[in-house]
PDB file of C-alpha atoms and ligand atoms in Angstrom:
ATOM      1  CA  UNK A 434      89.081 101.631  95.141  1.00  0.00           C
ATOM      2  CA  UNK A 435      90.565  97.838  95.475  1.00  0.00           C
ATOM      3  CA  UNK A 436      91.328  96.077  99.449  1.00  0.00           C
ATOM      4  CA  UNK A 437      94.348  96.320 100.588  1.00  0.00           C
ATOM      5  CA  UNK A 438      96.932  94.165 101.229  1.00  0.00           C
ATOM      6  CA  UNK A 439      98.483  93.068 104.208  1.00  0.00           C
ATOM      7  CA  UNK A 440     101.689  92.280 104.220  1.00  0.00           C
ATOM      8  CA  UNK A 441     104.022  90.160 105.360  1.00  0.00           C
ATOM      9  CA  UNK A 442     107.726  90.343 107.876  1.00  0.00           C
ATOM     10  CA  UNK A 443     109.272  87.619 109.096  1.00  0.00           C
ATOM     11  CA  UNK A 444     109.689  84.611 110.566  1.00  0.00           C
ATOM     12  CA  UNK A 445     106.470  84.249 109.105  1.00  0.00           C
ATOM     13  CA  UNK A 446     106.892  81.439 106.402  1.00  0.00           C
ATOM     14  CA  UNK A 447     104.256  82.012 103.646  1.00  0.00           C
ATOM     15  CA  UNK A 448     107.714  84.154 103.504  1.00  0.00           C
ATOM     16  CA  UNK A 449     110.115  81.221 102.949  1.00  0.00           C
ATOM     17  CA  UNK A 450     107.979  78.872 101.538  1.00  0.00           C
ATOM     18  CA  UNK A 451     109.216  78.230  96.802  1.00  0.00           C
ATOM     19  CA  UNK A 452     105.557  79.561  95.804  1.00  0.00           C
ATOM     20  CA  UNK A 453     103.611  77.705  93.165  1.00  0.00           C
ATOM     21  CA  UNK A 454     103.499  77.940  89.643  1.00  0.00           C
ATOM     22  CA  UNK A 455     100.095  79.612  87.412  1.00  0.00           C
ATOM     23  CA  UNK A 456      98.229  77.729  85.951  1.00  0.00           C
ATOM     24  CA  UNK A 457      95.653  78.052  83.527  1.00  0.00           C
ATOM     25  CA  UNK A 458      92.512  77.801  86.199  1.00  0.00           C
ATOM     26  CA  UNK A 459      94.064  80.745  88.326  1.00  0.00           C
ATOM     27  CA  UNK A 460      92.964  82.987  85.313  1.00  0.00           C
ATOM     28  CA  UNK A 461      90.437  84.554  87.584  1.00  0.00           C
ATOM     29  CA  UNK A 462      92.026  84.868  91.024  1.00  0.00           C
ATOM     30  CA  UNK A 463      94.366  86.473  89.865  1.00  0.00           C
ATOM     31  CA  UNK A 464      92.904  89.150  87.899  1.00  0.00           C
ATOM     32  CA  UNK A 465      91.563  90.229  90.946  1.00  0.00           C
ATOM     33  CA  UNK A 466      94.665  89.363  93.650  1.00  0.00           C
ATOM     34  CA  UNK A 467      97.231  91.766  90.647  1.00  0.00           C
ATOM     35  CA  UNK A 468      94.680  94.511  91.168  1.00  0.00           C
ATOM     36  CA  UNK A 469      94.690  94.511  94.751  1.00  0.00           C
ATOM     37  CA  UNK A 470      99.215  93.979  95.199  1.00  0.00           C
ATOM     38  CA  UNK A 471      99.454  96.439  93.011  1.00  0.00           C
ATOM     39  CA  UNK A 472      96.744  99.065  95.081  1.00  0.00           C
ATOM     40  CA  UNK A 473      99.007  97.836  97.763  1.00  0.00           C
ATOM     41  CA  UNK A 474     102.224  98.067  96.327  1.00  0.00           C
ATOM     42  CA  UNK A 475     101.336 101.998  95.836  1.00  0.00           C
ATOM     43  CA  UNK A 476     100.202 102.884  99.247  1.00  0.00           C
ATOM     44  CA  UNK A 477     102.961 101.226 100.692  1.00  0.00           C
ATOM     45  CA  UNK A 478     104.958 102.507  98.759  1.00  0.00           C
ATOM     46  CA  UNK A 479     106.864 100.284  97.098  1.00  0.00           C
ATOM     47  CA  UNK A 480     108.289  99.338  93.251  1.00  0.00           C
ATOM     48  CA  UNK A 481     107.360  95.534  93.669  1.00  0.00           C
ATOM     49  CA  UNK A 482     105.523  93.192  95.580  1.00  0.00           C
ATOM     50  CA  UNK A 483     105.431  89.309  94.994  1.00  0.00           C
ATOM     51  CA  UNK A 484     102.120  86.841  95.426  1.00  0.00           C
ATOM     52  CA  UNK A 485     103.810  85.265  99.017  1.00  0.00           C
ATOM     53  CA  UNK A 486     104.061  88.744 100.512  1.00  0.00           C
ATOM     54  CA  UNK A 487     100.569  88.578 101.653  1.00  0.00           C
ATOM     55  CA  UNK A 488     100.195  85.002 101.832  1.00  0.00           C
ATOM     56  CA  UNK A 489      99.422  84.383  97.972  1.00  0.00           C
ATOM     57  CA  UNK A 490     101.298  80.672  97.064  1.00  0.00           C
ATOM     58  CA  UNK A 491     101.468  82.121  93.668  1.00  0.00           C
ATOM     59  CA  UNK A 492     104.569  82.689  91.487  1.00  0.00           C
ATOM     60  CA  UNK A 493     103.500  85.941  89.976  1.00  0.00           C
ATOM     61  CA  UNK A 494     104.742  90.262  91.450  1.00  0.00           C
ATOM     62  CA  UNK A 495     103.580  92.926  90.103  1.00  0.00           C
ATOM     63  CA  UNK A 496     105.859  95.880  89.681  1.00  0.00           C
ATOM     64  CA  UNK A 497     106.562  99.887  88.583  1.00  0.00           C
ATOM     65  CA  UNK A 498     110.211 101.117  88.199  1.00  0.00           C
ATOM     66  CA  UNK A 499     108.056 104.377  85.760  1.00  0.00           C
ATOM     67  CA  UNK A 500     110.650 107.473  86.695  1.00  0.00           C
ATOM     68  CA  UNK A 501     109.787 109.695  88.738  1.00  0.00           C
ATOM     69  CA  UNK A 502     107.811 112.370  87.065  1.00  0.00           C
ATOM     70  CA  UNK A 503     106.470 109.289  84.669  1.00  0.00           C
ATOM     71  CA  UNK A 504     104.065 108.086  84.254  1.00  0.00           C
ATOM     72  CA  UNK A 505     102.772 105.225  85.851  1.00  0.00           C
ATOM     73  CA  UNK A 506     103.655 102.114  84.372  1.00  0.00           C
ATOM     74  CA  UNK A 507     102.378  98.698  86.363  1.00  0.00           C
ATOM     75  CA  UNK A 508     103.304  95.420  85.013  1.00  0.00           C
ATOM     76  CA  UNK A 509     101.947  92.050  86.036  1.00  0.00           C
ATOM     77  CA  UNK A 510     104.573  89.188  85.825  1.00  0.00           C
ATOM     78  CA  UNK A 511     103.007  85.710  86.213  1.00  0.00           C
ATOM     79  CA  UNK A 512     105.202  82.705  86.560  1.00  0.00           C
ATOM     80  CA  UNK A 513     108.386  85.371  86.097  1.00  0.00           C
ATOM     81  CA  UNK A 514     112.043  83.125  84.605  1.00  0.00           C
ATOM     82  CA  UNK A 515     115.545  84.879  84.465  1.00  0.00           C
ATOM     83  CA  UNK A 516     117.199  83.622  81.665  1.00  0.00           C
ATOM     84  CA  UNK A 517     120.305  85.231  81.665  1.00  0.00           C
ATOM     85  CA  UNK A 518     121.982  87.296  83.352  1.00  0.00           C
ATOM     86  CA  UNK A 519     125.278  89.605  82.916  1.00  0.00           C
ATOM     87  CA  UNK A 520     128.966  89.159  84.234  1.00  0.00           C
ATOM     88  CA  UNK A 521     128.463  93.196  84.958  1.00  0.00           C
ATOM     89  CA  UNK A 522     127.820  93.742  88.617  1.00  0.00           C
ATOM     90  CA  UNK A 523     125.612  96.337  90.472  1.00  0.00           C
ATOM     91  CA  UNK A 524     126.517  97.068  94.695  1.00  0.00           C
ATOM     92  CA  UNK A 525     122.950  99.215  95.534  1.00  0.00           C
ATOM     93  CA  UNK A 526     120.544 100.496  98.150  1.00  0.00           C
ATOM     94  CA  UNK A 527     117.493  98.188  98.661  1.00  0.00           C
ATOM     95  CA  UNK A 528     114.575  98.017 101.345  1.00  0.00           C
ATOM     96  CA  UNK A 529     111.316  95.307 101.218  1.00  0.00           C
ATOM     97  CA  UNK A 530     108.237  95.405 102.208  1.00  0.00           C
ATOM     98  CA  UNK A 531     108.940  92.747 104.541  1.00  0.00           C
ATOM     99  CA  UNK A 532     111.717  94.942 105.743  1.00  0.00           C
ATOM    100  CA  UNK A 533     109.880  97.280 106.986  1.00  0.00           C
ATOM    101  CA  UNK A 534     112.431 100.873 107.032  1.00  0.00           C
ATOM    102  CA  UNK A 535     115.828  98.483 106.870  1.00  0.00           C
ATOM    103  CA  UNK A 536     118.159  98.708 104.011  1.00  0.00           C
ATOM    104  CA  UNK A 537     121.971  96.910 102.831  1.00  0.00           C
ATOM    105  CA  UNK A 538     123.209  97.616 100.102  1.00  0.00           C
ATOM    106  CA  UNK A 539     123.039  94.125  97.938  1.00  0.00           C
ATOM    107  CA  UNK A 540     125.435  92.917  94.924  1.00  0.00           C
ATOM    108  CA  UNK A 541     123.259  91.992  92.063  1.00  0.00           C
ATOM    109  CA  UNK A 542     123.808  91.107  88.053  1.00  0.00           C
ATOM    110  CA  UNK A 543     122.994  94.872  86.509  1.00  0.00           C
ATOM    111  CA  UNK A 544     121.084  93.208  83.084  1.00  0.00           C
ATOM    112  CA  UNK A 545     118.880  90.413  82.716  1.00  0.00           C
ATOM    113  CA  UNK A 546     116.970  88.519  80.023  1.00  0.00           C
ATOM    114  CA  UNK A 547     113.846  87.965  81.815  1.00  0.00           C
ATOM    115  CA  UNK A 548     111.046  85.858  80.316  1.00  0.00           C
ATOM    116  CA  UNK A 549     107.246  86.100  81.780  1.00  0.00           C
ATOM    117  CA  UNK A 550     103.488  85.417  81.365  1.00  0.00           C
ATOM    118  CA  UNK A 551     100.699  88.623  80.649  1.00  0.00           C
ATOM    119  CA  UNK A 552      97.473  88.909  82.501  1.00  0.00           C
ATOM    120  CA  UNK A 553      96.687  87.371  79.295  1.00  0.00           C
ATOM    121  CA  UNK A 554      98.355  85.352  79.132  1.00  0.00           C
ATOM    122  CA  UNK A 555     100.670  86.134  76.574  1.00  0.00           C
ATOM    123  CA  UNK A 556     104.779  85.210  76.698  1.00  0.00           C
ATOM    124  CA  UNK A 557     106.603  87.790  77.187  1.00  0.00           C
ATOM    125  CA  UNK A 558     110.104  88.072  77.178  1.00  0.00           C
ATOM    126  CA  UNK A 559     112.191  91.955  77.563  1.00  0.00           C
ATOM    127  CA  UNK A 560     115.702  92.960  78.937  1.00  0.00           C
ATOM    128  CA  UNK A 561     115.932  94.689  81.839  1.00  0.00           C
ATOM    129  CA  UNK A 562     118.681  96.395  83.315  1.00  0.00           C
ATOM    130  CA  UNK A 563     119.814  99.171  86.195  1.00  0.00           C
ATOM    131  CA  UNK A 564     116.435  99.078  88.702  1.00  0.00           C
ATOM    132  CA  UNK A 565     114.175  97.491  86.745  1.00  0.00           C
ATOM    133  CA  UNK A 566     117.085  94.404  87.211  1.00  0.00           C
ATOM    134  CA  UNK A 567     117.233  94.267  90.241  1.00  0.00           C
ATOM    135  CA  UNK A 568     113.598  94.685  90.849  1.00  0.00           C
ATOM    136  CA  UNK A 569     113.083  91.220  88.921  1.00  0.00           C
ATOM    137  CA  UNK A 570     115.605  89.667  91.323  1.00  0.00           C
ATOM    138  CA  UNK A 571     114.381  90.821  94.456  1.00  0.00           C
ATOM    139  CA  UNK A 572     110.787  90.181  93.707  1.00  0.00           C
ATOM    140  CA  UNK A 573     111.795  86.361  91.941  1.00  0.00           C
ATOM    141  CA  UNK A 574     113.311  85.560  95.167  1.00  0.00           C
ATOM    142  CA  UNK A 575     111.057  86.470  96.909  1.00  0.00           C
ATOM    143  CA  UNK A 576     108.968  83.244  94.936  1.00  0.00           C
ATOM    144  CA  UNK A 577     111.209  81.391  96.101  1.00  0.00           C
ATOM    145  CA  UNK A 578     111.073  82.246  99.848  1.00  0.00           C
ATOM    146  CA  UNK A 579     114.523  84.628  99.642  1.00  0.00           C
ATOM    147  CA  UNK A 580     114.839  87.953 101.338  1.00  0.00           C
ATOM    148  CA  UNK A 581     117.783  90.269 100.549  1.00  0.00           C
ATOM    149  CA  UNK A 582     119.067  89.780 103.900  1.00  0.00           C
ATOM    150  CA  UNK A 583     120.057  86.408 102.436  1.00  0.00           C
ATOM    151  CA  UNK A 584     122.518  87.862 100.258  1.00  0.00           C
ATOM    152  CA  UNK A 585     124.276  89.225 103.085  1.00  0.00           C
ATOM    153  CA  UNK A 586     127.152  87.429 105.535  1.00  0.00           C
ATOM    154  CA  UNK A 587     125.274  86.386 108.038  1.00  0.00           C
ATOM    155  CA  UNK A 588     126.297  88.358 111.209  1.00  0.00           C
ATOM    156  CA  UNK A 589     124.355  91.658 108.930  1.00  0.00           C
ATOM    157  CA  UNK A 590     121.241  89.630 107.904  1.00  0.00           C
ATOM    158  CA  UNK A 591     121.165  88.461 111.973  1.00  0.00           C
ATOM    159  CA  UNK A 592     121.194  92.383 113.117  1.00  0.00           C
ATOM    160  CA  UNK A 593     119.145  93.471 110.719  1.00  0.00           C
ATOM    161  CA  UNK A 594     116.691  90.610 111.202  1.00  0.00           C
ATOM    162  CA  UNK A 595     116.779  91.101 115.323  1.00  0.00           C
ATOM    163  CA  UNK A 596     116.726  94.926 114.782  1.00  0.00           C
ATOM    164  CA  UNK A 597     113.414  94.182 113.037  1.00  0.00           C
ATOM    165  CA  UNK A 598     111.917  91.885 115.502  1.00  0.00           C
ATOM    166  CA  UNK A 599     113.287  95.045 118.129  1.00  0.00           C
ATOM    167  CA  UNK A 600     111.496  97.443 116.039  1.00  0.00           C
ATOM    168  CA  UNK A 601     107.933  95.598 115.632  1.00  0.00           C
ATOM    169  CA  UNK A 602     107.687  94.378 118.813  1.00  0.00           C
ATOM    170  CA  UNK A 603     108.025  97.928 120.154  1.00  0.00           C
ATOM    171  CA  UNK A 604     104.894  99.257 117.637  1.00  0.00           C
ATOM    172  CA  UNK A 605     102.895  96.544 117.955  1.00  0.00           C
ATOM    173  CA  UNK A 606     103.019  97.832 121.428  1.00  0.00           C
ATOM    174  CA  UNK A 607     102.623 101.394 121.149  1.00  0.00           C
ATOM    175  CA  UNK A 608      98.984 100.657 119.536  1.00  0.00           C
TER     176      UNK A 608
HETATM  177  O1  K1U B 269     109.558  93.729  97.189  1.00  0.00           O
HETATM  178  C1  K1U B 269     109.489  94.293  98.389  1.00  0.00           C
HETATM  179  O2  K1U B 269     109.299  94.685  98.381  1.00  0.00           O
HETATM  180  C2  K1U B 269     109.080  95.906  97.559  1.00  0.00           C
HETATM  181  C3  K1U B 269     110.517  96.465  96.978  1.00  0.00           C
HETATM  182  C4  K1U B 269     110.945  95.987  95.726  1.00  0.00           C
HETATM  183  C5  K1U B 269     112.734  96.448  95.632  1.00  0.00           C
HETATM  184  C6  K1U B 269     113.041  97.552  96.288  1.00  0.00           C
HETATM  185  C7  K1U B 269     114.188  97.811  95.787  1.00  0.00           C
HETATM  186  C8  K1U B 269     115.674  97.975  95.305  1.00  0.00           C
HETATM  187  C9  K1U B 269     114.290  96.237  94.498  1.00  0.00           C
HETATM  188  C10 K1U B 269     113.135  95.905  94.406  1.00  0.00           C
HETATM  189  C11 K1U B 269     110.406  97.821  97.423  1.00  0.00           C
HETATM  190  O3  K1U B 269     109.426  98.380  96.292  1.00  0.00           O
HETATM  191  S1  K1U B 269     110.294  98.579  98.640  1.00  0.00           S
HETATM  192  C12 K1U B 269     110.459 100.505  98.507  1.00  0.00           C
HETATM  193  C13 K1U B 269     111.213 101.339  97.918  1.00  0.00           C
HETATM  194  O4  K1U B 269     112.038 100.867  97.363  1.00  0.00           O
HETATM  195  C14 K1U B 269     110.543 102.196  97.392  1.00  0.00           C
HETATM  196  C15 K1U B 269     109.548 103.428  98.019  1.00  0.00           C
HETATM  197  C16 K1U B 269     108.947 104.710  97.439  1.00  0.00           C
HETATM  198  C17 K1U B 269     109.794 104.693  96.447  1.00  0.00           C
HETATM  199  C18 K1U B 269     110.328 104.385  96.007  1.00  0.00           C
HETATM  200  C19 K1U B 269     110.833 102.819  95.987  1.00  0.00           C
HETATM  201 ZN1   ZN B 270     110.445  92.594  99.251  1.00  0.00          ZN
END
């Protein structure tokens, strides 16, 4: 069983940095980190988790968007890139493990073409749509220091961030 990692919450500045690309020399570290990130994601539970959310300054994320009841389909995406996005968009509710219990409808491209490296260093390219495309975009945002609330108006963003701060404070005081 992998050691679980702590998921950061705002205002931790590590959530707001642009992460650096994974280099060849990071291979061993990335293998262990990805394993721990997957264990942390499944335990949360969530469908994605990006390295900056666990304090790691690296461009990598994990995701599993398998349908309920289907076998697990863990993926590790290294140095991911969004190549193309559809003009067609979808409005759908999002959550974030770094913003526990906060949700909002966010509009994003419905379909994307994406590229990344897998754990063996092989280049991968795929067209993703619906939840897979949304999760990829949400996680890619994390690598650029962007949270889903940044896609909302400043008023709604601040409402959510203030509510979260209040809830986290109450939780800490209850301990
Ligand atoms: O990056 C993260 O914070 C993980 C986040 C990913 C995500 C959720 C929704 C839309 C796009 C990206 C989550 O996994 S939040 C939890 C969640 O969505 C979920 C939890 C349990 C079952 C199913 C979904
Ligand atoms: Zn998130």
